[in-house]
CSV table of C-alpha atoms in Angstrom, one decimal:
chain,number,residue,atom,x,y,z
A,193,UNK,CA,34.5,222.6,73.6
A,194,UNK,CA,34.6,219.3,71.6
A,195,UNK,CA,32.5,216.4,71.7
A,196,UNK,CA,33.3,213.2,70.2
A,197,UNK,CA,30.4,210.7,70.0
A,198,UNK,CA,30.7,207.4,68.3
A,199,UNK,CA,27.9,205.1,69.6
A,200,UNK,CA,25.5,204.2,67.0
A,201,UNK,CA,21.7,205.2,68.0
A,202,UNK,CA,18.5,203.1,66.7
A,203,UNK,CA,15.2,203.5,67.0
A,204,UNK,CA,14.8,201.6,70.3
A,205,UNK,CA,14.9,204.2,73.5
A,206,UNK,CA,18.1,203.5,75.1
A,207,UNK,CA,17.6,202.3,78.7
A,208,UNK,CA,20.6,203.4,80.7
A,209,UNK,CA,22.4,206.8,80.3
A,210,UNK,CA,26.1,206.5,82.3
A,211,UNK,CA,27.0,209.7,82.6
A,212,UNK,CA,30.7,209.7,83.8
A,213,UNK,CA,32.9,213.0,84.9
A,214,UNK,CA,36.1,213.2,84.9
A,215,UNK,CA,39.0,215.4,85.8
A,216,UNK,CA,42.4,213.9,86.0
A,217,UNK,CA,41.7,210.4,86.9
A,218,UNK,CA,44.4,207.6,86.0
A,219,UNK,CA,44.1,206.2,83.0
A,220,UNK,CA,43.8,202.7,84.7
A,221,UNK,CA,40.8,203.7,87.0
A,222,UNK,CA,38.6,205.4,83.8
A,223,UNK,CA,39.6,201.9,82.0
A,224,UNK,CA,38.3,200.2,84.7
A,225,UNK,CA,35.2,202.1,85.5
A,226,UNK,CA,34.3,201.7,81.9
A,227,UNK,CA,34.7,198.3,81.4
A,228,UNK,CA,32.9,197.5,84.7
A,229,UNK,CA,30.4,199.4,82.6
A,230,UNK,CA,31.0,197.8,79.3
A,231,UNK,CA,30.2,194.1,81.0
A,232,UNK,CA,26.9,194.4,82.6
A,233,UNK,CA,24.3,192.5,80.2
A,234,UNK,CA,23.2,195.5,78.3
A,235,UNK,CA,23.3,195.3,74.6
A,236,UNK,CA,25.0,197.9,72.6
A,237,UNK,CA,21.3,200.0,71.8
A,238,UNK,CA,20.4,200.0,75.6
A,239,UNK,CA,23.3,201.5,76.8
A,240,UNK,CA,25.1,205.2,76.2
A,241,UNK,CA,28.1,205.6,78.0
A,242,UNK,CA,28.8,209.6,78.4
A,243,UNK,CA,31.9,210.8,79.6
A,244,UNK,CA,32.5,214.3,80.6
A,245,UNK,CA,36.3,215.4,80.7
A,246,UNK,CA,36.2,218.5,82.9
A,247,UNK,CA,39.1,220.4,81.3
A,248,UNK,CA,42.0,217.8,83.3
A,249,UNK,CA,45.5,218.9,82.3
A,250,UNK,CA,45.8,216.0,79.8
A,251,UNK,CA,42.6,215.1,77.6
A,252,UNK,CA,40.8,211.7,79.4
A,253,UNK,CA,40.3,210.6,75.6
A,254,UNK,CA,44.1,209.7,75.2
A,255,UNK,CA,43.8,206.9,78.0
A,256,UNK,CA,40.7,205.2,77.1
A,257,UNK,CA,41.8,204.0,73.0
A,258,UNK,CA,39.5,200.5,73.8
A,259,UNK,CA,36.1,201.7,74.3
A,260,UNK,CA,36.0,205.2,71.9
A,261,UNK,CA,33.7,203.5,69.8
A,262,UNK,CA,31.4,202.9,73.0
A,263,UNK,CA,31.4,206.3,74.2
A,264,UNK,CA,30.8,210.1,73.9
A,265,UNK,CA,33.0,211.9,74.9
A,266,UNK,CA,32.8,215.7,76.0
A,267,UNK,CA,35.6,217.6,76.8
A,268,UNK,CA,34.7,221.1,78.7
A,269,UNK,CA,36.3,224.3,80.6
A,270,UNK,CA,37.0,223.3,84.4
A,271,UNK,CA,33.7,223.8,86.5
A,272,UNK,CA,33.6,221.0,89.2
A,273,UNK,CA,31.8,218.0,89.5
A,274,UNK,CA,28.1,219.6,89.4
A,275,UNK,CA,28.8,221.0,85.8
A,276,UNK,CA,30.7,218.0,84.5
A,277,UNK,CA,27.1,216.5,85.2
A,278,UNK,CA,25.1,219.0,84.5
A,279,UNK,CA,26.3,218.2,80.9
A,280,UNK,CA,26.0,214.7,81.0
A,281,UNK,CA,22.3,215.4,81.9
A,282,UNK,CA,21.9,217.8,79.1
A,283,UNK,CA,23.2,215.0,76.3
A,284,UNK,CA,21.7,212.2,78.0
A,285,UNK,CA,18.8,209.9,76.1
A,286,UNK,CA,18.5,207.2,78.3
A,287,UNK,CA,15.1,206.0,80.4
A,288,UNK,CA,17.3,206.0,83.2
A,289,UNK,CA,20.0,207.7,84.4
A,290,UNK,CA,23.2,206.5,86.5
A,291,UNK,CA,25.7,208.2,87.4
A,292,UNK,CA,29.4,206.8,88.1
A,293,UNK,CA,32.8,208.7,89.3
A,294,UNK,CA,35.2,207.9,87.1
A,295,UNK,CA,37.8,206.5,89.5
A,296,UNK,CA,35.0,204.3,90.7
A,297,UNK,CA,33.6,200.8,89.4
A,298,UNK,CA,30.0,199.3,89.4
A,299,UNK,CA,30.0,196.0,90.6
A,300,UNK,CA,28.8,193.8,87.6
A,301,UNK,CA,26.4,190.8,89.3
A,302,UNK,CA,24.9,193.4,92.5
A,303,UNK,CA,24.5,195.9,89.2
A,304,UNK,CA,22.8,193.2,87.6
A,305,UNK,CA,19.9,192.9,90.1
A,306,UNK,CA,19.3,196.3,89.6
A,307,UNK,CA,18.6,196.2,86.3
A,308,UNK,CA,16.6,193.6,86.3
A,309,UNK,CA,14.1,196.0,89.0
A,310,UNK,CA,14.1,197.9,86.6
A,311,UNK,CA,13.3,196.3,84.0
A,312,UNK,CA,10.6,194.2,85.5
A,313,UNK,CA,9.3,196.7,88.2
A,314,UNK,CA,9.8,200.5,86.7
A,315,UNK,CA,10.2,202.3,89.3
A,316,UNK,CA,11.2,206.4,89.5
A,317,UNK,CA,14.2,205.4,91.5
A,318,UNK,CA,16.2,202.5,93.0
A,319,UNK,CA,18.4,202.7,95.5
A,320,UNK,CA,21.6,200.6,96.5
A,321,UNK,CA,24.5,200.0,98.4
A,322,UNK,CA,28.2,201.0,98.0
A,323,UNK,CA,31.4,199.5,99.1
A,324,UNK,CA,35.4,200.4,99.6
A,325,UNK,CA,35.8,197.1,99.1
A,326,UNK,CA,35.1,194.6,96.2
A,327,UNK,CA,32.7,192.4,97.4
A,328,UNK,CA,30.6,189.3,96.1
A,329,UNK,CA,27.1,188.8,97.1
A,330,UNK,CA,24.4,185.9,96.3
A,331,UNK,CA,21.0,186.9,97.9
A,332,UNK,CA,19.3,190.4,97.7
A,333,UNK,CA,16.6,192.0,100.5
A,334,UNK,CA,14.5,194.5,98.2
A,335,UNK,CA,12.0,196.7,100.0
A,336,UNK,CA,8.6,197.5,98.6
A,337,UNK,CA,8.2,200.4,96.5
A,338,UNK,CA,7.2,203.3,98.9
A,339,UNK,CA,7.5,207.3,97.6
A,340,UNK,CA,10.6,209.5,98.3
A,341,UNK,CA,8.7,211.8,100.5
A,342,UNK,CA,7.7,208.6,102.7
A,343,UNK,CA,11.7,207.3,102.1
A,344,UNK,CA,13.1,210.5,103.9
A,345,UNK,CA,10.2,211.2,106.3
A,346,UNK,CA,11.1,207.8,108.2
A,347,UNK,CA,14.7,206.9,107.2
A,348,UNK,CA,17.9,208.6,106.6
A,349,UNK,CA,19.2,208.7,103.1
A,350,UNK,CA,22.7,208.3,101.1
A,351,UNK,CA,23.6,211.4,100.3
A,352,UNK,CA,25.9,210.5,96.9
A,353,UNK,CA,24.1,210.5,93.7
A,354,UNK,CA,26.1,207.5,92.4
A,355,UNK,CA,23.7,205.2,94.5
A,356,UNK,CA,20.8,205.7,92.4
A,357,UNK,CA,19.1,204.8,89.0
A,358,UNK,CA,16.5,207.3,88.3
A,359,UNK,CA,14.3,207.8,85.8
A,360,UNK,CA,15.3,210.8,84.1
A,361,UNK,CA,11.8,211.6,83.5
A,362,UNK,CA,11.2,212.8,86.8
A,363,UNK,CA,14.4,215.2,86.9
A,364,UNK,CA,12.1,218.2,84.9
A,365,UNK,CA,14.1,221.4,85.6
A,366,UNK,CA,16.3,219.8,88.3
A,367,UNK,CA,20.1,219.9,88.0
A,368,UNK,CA,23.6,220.1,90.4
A,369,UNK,CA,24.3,223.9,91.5
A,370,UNK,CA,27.8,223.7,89.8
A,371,UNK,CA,30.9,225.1,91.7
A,372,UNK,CA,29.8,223.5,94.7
A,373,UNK,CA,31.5,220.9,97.5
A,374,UNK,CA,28.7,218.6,98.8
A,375,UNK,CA,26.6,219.5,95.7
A,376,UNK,CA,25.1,215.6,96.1
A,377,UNK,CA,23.7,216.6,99.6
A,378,UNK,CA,21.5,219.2,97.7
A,379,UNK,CA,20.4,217.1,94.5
A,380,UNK,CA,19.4,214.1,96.2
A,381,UNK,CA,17.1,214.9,98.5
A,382,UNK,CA,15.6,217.0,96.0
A,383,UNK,CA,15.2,214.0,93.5
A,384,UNK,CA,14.0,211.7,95.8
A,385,UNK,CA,10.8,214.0,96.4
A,386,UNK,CA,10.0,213.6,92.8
A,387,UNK,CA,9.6,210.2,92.8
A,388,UNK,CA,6.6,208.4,93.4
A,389,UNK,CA,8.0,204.4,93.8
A,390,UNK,CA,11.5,204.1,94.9
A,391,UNK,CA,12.8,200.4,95.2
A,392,UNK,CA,15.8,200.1,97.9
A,393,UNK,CA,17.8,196.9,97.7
A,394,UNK,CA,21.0,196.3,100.3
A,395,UNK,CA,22.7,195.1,96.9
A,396,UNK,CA,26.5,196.2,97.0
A,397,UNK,CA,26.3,197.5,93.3
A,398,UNK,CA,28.9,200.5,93.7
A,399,UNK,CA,32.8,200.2,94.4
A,400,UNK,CA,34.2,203.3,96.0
A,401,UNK,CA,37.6,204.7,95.5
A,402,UNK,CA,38.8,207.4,97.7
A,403,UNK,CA,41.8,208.5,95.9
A,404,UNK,CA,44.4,210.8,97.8
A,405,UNK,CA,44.3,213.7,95.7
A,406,UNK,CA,40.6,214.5,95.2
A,407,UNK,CA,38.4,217.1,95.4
A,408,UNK,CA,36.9,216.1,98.8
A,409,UNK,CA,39.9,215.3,100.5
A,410,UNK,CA,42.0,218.6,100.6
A,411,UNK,CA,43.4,219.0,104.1
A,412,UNK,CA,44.8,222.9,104.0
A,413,UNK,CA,42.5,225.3,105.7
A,414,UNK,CA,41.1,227.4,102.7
A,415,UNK,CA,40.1,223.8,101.2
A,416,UNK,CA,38.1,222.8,104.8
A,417,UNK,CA,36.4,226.4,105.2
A,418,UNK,CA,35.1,226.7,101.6
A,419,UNK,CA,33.9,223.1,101.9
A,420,UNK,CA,32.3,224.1,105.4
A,421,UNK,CA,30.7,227.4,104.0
A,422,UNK,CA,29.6,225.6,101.0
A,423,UNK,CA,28.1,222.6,102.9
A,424,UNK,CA,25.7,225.4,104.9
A,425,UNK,CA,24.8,227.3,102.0
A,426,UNK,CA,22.8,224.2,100.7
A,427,UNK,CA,21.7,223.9,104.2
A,428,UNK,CA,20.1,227.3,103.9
A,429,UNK,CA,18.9,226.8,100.1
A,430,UNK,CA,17.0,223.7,101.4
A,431,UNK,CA,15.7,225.3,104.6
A,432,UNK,CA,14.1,228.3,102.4
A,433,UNK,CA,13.0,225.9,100.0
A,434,UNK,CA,11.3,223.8,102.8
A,435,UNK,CA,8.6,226.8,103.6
A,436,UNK,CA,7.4,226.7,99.9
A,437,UNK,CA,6.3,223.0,99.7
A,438,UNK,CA,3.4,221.3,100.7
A,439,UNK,CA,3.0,219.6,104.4
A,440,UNK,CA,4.2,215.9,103.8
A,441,UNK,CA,6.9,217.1,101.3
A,442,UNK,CA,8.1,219.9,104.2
A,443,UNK,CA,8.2,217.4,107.1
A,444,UNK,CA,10.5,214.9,104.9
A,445,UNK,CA,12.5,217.8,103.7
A,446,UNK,CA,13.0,219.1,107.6
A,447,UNK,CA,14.2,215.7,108.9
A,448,UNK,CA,17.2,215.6,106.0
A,449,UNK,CA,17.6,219.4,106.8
A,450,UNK,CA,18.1,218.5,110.9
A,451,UNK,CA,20.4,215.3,110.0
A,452,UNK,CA,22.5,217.7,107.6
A,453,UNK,CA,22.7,220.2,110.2
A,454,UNK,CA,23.7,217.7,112.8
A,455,UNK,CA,26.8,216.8,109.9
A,456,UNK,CA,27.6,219.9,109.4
A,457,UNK,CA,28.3,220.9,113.3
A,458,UNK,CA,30.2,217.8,113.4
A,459,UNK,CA,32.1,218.4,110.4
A,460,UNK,CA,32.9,222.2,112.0
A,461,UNK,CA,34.3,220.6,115.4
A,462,UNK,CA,36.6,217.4,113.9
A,463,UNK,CA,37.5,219.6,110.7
A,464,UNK,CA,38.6,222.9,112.0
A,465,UNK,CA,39.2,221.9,115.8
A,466,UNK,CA,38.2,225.6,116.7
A,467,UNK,CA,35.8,226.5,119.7
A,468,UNK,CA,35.7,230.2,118.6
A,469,UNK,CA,35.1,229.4,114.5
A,470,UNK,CA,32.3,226.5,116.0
A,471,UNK,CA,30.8,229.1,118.4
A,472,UNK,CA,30.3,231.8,115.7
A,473,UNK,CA,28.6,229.0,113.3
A,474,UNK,CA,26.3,228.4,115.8
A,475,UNK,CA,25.1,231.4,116.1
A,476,UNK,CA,24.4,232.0,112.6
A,477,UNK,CA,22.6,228.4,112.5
A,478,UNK,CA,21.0,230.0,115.3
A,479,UNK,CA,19.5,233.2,113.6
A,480,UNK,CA,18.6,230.9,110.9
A,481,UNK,CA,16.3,228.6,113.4
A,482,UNK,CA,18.6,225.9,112.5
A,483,UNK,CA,20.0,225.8,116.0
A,484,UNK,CA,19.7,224.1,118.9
A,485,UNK,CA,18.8,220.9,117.0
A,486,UNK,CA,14.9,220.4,116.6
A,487,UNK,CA,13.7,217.9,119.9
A,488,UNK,CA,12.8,215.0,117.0
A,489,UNK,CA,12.4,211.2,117.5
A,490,UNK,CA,15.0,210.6,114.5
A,491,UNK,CA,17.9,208.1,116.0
A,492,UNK,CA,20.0,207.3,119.1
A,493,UNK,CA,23.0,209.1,117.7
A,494,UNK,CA,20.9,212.4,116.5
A,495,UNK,CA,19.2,212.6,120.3
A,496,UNK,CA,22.9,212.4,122.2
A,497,UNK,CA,24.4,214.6,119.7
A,498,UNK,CA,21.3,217.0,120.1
A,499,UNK,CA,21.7,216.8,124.0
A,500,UNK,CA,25.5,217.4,123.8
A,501,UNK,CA,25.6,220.9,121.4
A,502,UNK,CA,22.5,222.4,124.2
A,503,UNK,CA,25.1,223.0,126.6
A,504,UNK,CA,28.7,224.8,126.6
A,505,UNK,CA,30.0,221.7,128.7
A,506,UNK,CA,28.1,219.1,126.0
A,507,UNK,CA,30.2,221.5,122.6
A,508,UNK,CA,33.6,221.3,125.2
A,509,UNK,CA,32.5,217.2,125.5
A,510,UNK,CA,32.2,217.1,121.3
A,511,UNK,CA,34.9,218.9,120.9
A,512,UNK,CA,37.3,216.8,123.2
A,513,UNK,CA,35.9,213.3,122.0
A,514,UNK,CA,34.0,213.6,118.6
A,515,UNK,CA,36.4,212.2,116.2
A,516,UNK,CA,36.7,209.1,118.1
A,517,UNK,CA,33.0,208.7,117.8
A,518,UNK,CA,31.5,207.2,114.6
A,519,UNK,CA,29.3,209.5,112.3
A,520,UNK,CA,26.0,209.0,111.5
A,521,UNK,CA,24.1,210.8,108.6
């Protein structure tokens, strides 16, 4: 498959990698999500700007005739989201690595502050905050640098990629399992144990675009069942993987494990609305030893929902009443 690349490399290591896929996204949205890129104080030998067309019906290039200088551009065979970035990863130079949708937008002076971390402070990862809506913000609250393990041991953690900079260095053999829904709930967890300072900041540096048509948003049942099926498999990948690691890695890994269990029962009662589909998934979550939910001190929310699923009355409760309560991840 081709791959156009037009930036002009120097000497000087570049410092961000952007590695944005793509598979039929308006021609506006790409425009807008690369020029969002294309403004942030970066010049032209610190930046590389990689967009992955994941085989859409009509070649991404064709929309985006203002930045092909700026880009490279990779056009491959379908394979979801994970490959698209799986081969942004394997073409990426940059010290760090970001990764943006491309109907979504970084928001320029938020973006800003986290460049500047890291620039000044280096961290392995920082961490930031995404809206729905375009926002403006003048003050930041930044965290001291702590490690991932001690990140997910005592907090709950963003699931989507696209709200972290990351030093690619610490990726090593790391990468998205491609054909995959959820494939973010898998990699992210896993990056963050690799990191020995991550920086959090409540900086609003990502705009989020839900468009109607997308990938995660299919409504027909064979869309919500492979998503459900797909969602436990990397439930069960990070259980096994959890007896392999050492103690303080295993007892951060286990809390991200519970809270994705927790989603993933939710996501089986207000998605399917099917006692006898949420009863059999139980039980396999049960032969697993992923079910009933761990007794842990982890949030308010995680401690009712725990209570509820124990009981036949609490699952006829959820089921009645869930969507009407907020999630929590």
């Amino acid at each position: 498959m081709p791959t156009i690349q037009n930036t002009q490399q120097t000497d000087r290591q570049i410092l961000i990698s952007f590695i944005i896929p793509v598979y039929n996204v308006p021609a506006t949205m790409l425009n807008e999500c690369l020029k969002s890129i294309m403004a942030l104080s970066l010049r032209p030998y610190e930046r590389e700007i990689i967009v992955v067309d994941d085989g859409s019906t009509k070649p991404a290039i064709n929309g985006i005739d203002d930045f092909i200088d700026d880009i490279i551009y990779i056009r491959q065979k379908n394979g979801g989201l994970g490959s698209a970035r799986n081969r942004g990863l394997q073409n990426a130079s940059g010290r760090y690595i970001q990764f943006v949708d491309g109907d979504d937008a970084l928001s320029k002076t938020m973006y800003e502050h986290c460049l500047d971390i890291a620039r000044f402070q280096k961290p392995d990862i920082i961490t930031f905050e995404f809206s729905r809506k375009k926002t403006e913000q003048m003050t930041y609250n930044d965290q001291p640098a702590i490690s991932g393990k001690e990140l997910m041991r005592h907090h709950n953690i963003k699931a989507s990629a696209c709200c972290y900079l990351f030093k690619s260095s610490i990726l090593g053999k790391l990468r998205f399992t491609p054909c995959t829904y959820h494939e973010d709930e898998e990699f992210t967890p896993l990056l963050l144990l690799r990191a020995e300072t991550v920086v959090q900041t409540d900086a609003t540096a990502y705009f989020y675009r839900e468009r109607e048509y997308s990938i995660t948003t299919g409504k027909d049942v064979r869309s919500t069942i492979r998503r459900l099926t797909d969602f436990k498999a990397i439930i069960f990948r990070l259980y096994d993987l959890s007896d392999k690691i050492p103690g303080d890695e295993r007892i951060a890994l286990k809390r991200r494990i519970h809270q994705l269990t927790m989603d993933y029962i939710y996501k089986v009662i207000v998605e399917t609305r099917n006692r006898h589909y949420l009863d059999r998934q139980l039980g396999i979550l049960r032969k697993k030893g992923l079910f009933p939910l761990p007794d842990r001190d982890y949030t308010k929310k995680y401690k009712w929902f725990r209570r509820l699923t124990n009981s036949s009355i609490g699952l006829s409760v959820l089921m009645r009443f869930l969507p009407l309560m907020k999630r929590e991840r």
